[in-house]
mmCIF file of C-alpha atoms in Angstrom:
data_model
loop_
_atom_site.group_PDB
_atom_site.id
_atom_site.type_symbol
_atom_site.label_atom_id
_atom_site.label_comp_id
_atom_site.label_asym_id
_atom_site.label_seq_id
_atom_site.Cartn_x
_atom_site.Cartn_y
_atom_site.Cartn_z
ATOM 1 C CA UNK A 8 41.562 89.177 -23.199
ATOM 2 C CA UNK A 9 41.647 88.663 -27.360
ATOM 3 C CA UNK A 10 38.791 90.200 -28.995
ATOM 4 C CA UNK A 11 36.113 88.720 -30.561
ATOM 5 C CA UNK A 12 34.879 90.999 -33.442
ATOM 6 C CA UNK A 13 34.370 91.025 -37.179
ATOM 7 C CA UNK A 14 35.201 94.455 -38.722
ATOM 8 C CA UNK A 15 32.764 95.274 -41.397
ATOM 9 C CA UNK A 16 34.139 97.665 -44.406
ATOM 10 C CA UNK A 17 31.248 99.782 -45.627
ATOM 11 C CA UNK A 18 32.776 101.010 -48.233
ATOM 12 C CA UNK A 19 34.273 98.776 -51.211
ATOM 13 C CA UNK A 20 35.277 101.327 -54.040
ATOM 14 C CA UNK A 21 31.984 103.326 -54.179
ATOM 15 C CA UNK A 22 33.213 105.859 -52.140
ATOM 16 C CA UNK A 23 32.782 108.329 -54.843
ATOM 17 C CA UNK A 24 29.347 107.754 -55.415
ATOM 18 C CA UNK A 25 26.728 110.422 -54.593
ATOM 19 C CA UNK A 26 23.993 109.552 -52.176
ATOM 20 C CA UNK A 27 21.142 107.859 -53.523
ATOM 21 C CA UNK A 28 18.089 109.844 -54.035
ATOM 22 C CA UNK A 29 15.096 108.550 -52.188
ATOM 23 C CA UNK A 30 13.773 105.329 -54.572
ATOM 24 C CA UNK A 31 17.080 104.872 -56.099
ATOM 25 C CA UNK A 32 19.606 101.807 -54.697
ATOM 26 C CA UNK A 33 21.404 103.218 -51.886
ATOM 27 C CA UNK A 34 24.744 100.871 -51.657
ATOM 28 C CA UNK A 35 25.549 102.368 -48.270
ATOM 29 C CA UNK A 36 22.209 101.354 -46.967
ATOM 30 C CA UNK A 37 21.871 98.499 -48.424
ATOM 31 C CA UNK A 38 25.287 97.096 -47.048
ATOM 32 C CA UNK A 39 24.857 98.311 -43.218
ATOM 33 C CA UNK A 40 20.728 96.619 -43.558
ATOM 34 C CA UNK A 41 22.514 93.611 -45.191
ATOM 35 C CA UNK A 42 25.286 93.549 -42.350
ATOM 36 C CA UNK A 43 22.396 94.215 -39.485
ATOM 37 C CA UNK A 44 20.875 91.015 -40.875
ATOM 38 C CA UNK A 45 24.156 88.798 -40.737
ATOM 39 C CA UNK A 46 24.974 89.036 -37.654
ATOM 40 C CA UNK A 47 23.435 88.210 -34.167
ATOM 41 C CA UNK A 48 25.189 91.048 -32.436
ATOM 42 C CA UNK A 49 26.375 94.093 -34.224
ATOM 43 C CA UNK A 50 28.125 97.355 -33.133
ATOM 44 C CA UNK A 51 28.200 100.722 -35.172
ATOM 45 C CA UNK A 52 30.726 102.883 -33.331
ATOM 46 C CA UNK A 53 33.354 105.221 -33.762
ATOM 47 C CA UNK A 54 36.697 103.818 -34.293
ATOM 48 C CA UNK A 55 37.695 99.880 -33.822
ATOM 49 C CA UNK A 56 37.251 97.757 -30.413
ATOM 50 C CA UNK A 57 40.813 97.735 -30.092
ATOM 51 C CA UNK A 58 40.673 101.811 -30.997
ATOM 52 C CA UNK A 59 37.858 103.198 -29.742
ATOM 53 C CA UNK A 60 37.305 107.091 -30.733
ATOM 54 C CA UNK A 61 35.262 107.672 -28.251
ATOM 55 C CA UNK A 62 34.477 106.943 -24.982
ATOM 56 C CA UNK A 63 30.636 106.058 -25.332
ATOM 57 C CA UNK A 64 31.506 103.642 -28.314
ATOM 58 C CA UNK A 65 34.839 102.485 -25.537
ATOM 59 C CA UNK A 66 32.217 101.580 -22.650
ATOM 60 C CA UNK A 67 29.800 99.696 -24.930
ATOM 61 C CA UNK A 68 33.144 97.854 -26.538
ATOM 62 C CA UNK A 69 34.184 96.815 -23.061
ATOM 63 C CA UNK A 70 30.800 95.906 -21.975
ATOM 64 C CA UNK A 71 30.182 93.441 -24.362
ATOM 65 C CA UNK A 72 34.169 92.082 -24.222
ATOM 66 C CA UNK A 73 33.131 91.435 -20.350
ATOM 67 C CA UNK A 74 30.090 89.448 -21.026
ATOM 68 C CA UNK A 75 32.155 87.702 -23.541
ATOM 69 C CA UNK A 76 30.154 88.202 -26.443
ATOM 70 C CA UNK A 77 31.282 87.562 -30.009
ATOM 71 C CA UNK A 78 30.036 91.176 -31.692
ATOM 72 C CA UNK A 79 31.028 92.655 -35.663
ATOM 73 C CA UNK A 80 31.676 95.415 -35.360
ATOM 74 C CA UNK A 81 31.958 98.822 -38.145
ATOM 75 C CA UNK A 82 33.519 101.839 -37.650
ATOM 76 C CA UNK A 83 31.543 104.735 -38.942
ATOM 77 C CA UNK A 84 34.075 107.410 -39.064
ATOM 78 C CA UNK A 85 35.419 106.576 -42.580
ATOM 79 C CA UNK A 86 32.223 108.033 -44.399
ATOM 80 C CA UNK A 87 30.214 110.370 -43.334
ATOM 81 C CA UNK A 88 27.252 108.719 -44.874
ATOM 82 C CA UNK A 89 27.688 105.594 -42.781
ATOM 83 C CA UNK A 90 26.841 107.632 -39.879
ATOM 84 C CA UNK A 91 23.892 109.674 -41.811
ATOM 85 C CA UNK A 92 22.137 106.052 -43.432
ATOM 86 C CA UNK A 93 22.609 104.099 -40.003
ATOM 87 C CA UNK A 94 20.653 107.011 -38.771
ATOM 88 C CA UNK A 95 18.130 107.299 -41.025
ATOM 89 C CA UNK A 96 17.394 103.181 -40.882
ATOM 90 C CA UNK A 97 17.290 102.758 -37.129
ATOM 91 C CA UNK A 98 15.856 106.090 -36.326
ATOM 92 C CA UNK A 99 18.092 106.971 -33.309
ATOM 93 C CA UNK A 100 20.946 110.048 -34.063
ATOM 94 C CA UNK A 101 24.021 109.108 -31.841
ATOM 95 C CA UNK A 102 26.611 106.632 -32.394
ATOM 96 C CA UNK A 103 27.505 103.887 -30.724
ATOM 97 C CA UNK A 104 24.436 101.597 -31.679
ATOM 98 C CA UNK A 105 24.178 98.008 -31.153
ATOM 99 C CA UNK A 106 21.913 95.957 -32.966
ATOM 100 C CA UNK A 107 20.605 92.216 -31.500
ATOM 101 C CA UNK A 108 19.020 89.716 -33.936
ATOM 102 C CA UNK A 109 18.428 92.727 -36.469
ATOM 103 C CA UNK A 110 16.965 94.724 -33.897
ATOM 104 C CA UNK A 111 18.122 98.067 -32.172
ATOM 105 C CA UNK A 112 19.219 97.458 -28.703
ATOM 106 C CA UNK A 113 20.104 101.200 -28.502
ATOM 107 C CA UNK A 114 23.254 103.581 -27.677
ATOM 108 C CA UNK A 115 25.692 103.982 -25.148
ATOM 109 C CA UNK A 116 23.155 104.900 -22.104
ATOM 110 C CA UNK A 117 20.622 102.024 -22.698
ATOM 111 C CA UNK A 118 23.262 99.499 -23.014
ATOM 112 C CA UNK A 119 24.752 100.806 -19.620
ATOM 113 C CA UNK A 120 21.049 100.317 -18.056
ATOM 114 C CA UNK A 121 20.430 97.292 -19.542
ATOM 115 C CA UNK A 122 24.345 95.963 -18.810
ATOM 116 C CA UNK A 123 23.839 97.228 -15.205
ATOM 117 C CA UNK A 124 20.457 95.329 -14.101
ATOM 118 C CA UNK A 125 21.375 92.279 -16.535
ATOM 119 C CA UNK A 126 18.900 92.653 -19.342
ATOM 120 C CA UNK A 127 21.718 93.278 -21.803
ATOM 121 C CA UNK A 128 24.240 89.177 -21.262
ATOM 122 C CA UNK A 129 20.073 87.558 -21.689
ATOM 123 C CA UNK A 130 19.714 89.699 -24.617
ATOM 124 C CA UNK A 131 22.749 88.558 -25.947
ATOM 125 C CA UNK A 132 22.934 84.859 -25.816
#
């Protein structure tokens, strides 16, 4: 089955740059809130759909591949800070998260739940 996701590079040359200090502009931030707000369904996870590097961020890829859902998708392994400003907008510490109209949906284990009774192919669409 082809995949249907967007990869999202984070980082564009500022990868250098020091971590904002709180009140300053926070490029990292601002890019994954700007990329939450693009796109209808959005996955932060570790490595690529077609490379997951791990197997929570795997399960959620193949979830959403078997409900057929166009997703974007950023891998959060490249920075560090990725990982650490995801975290610190959406309040929630692990990785994989998925993100529905600009909303968390959640990791690995709600996306399971709500995959298993159905919640998560109404969410979706």
């Amino acid at each position: 089955m082809p995949s249907q996701f967007d990869p999202i590079p984070m980082l564009q040359g500022d990868a250098a740059q020091p971590a904002a200090a709180s009140g300053e502009s926070n490029p990292i931030r601002d890019a994954i809130a700007e990329a939450i707000g693009e796109h209808k369904v959005i996955l932060f996870m570790k490595g690529t759909p077609e490379a997951p590097a791990c197997g929570f961020s795997a399960r959620t890829v193949a979830m959403l591949q078997t409900l057929d859902v166009p997703f974007a998708a950023v891998d959060v392994l490249p920075d560090p800070r990725i990982r650490q400003e995801l975290s610190a907008i959406s309040s929630w510490p692990t990785i994989p998260q998925l993100f529905v109209d600009g909303e968390l949906i959640g990791g690995c284990d709600i996306v399971t739940e709500m995959y298993e009774s159905g919640e998560l192919e109404g969410a979706l669409r």
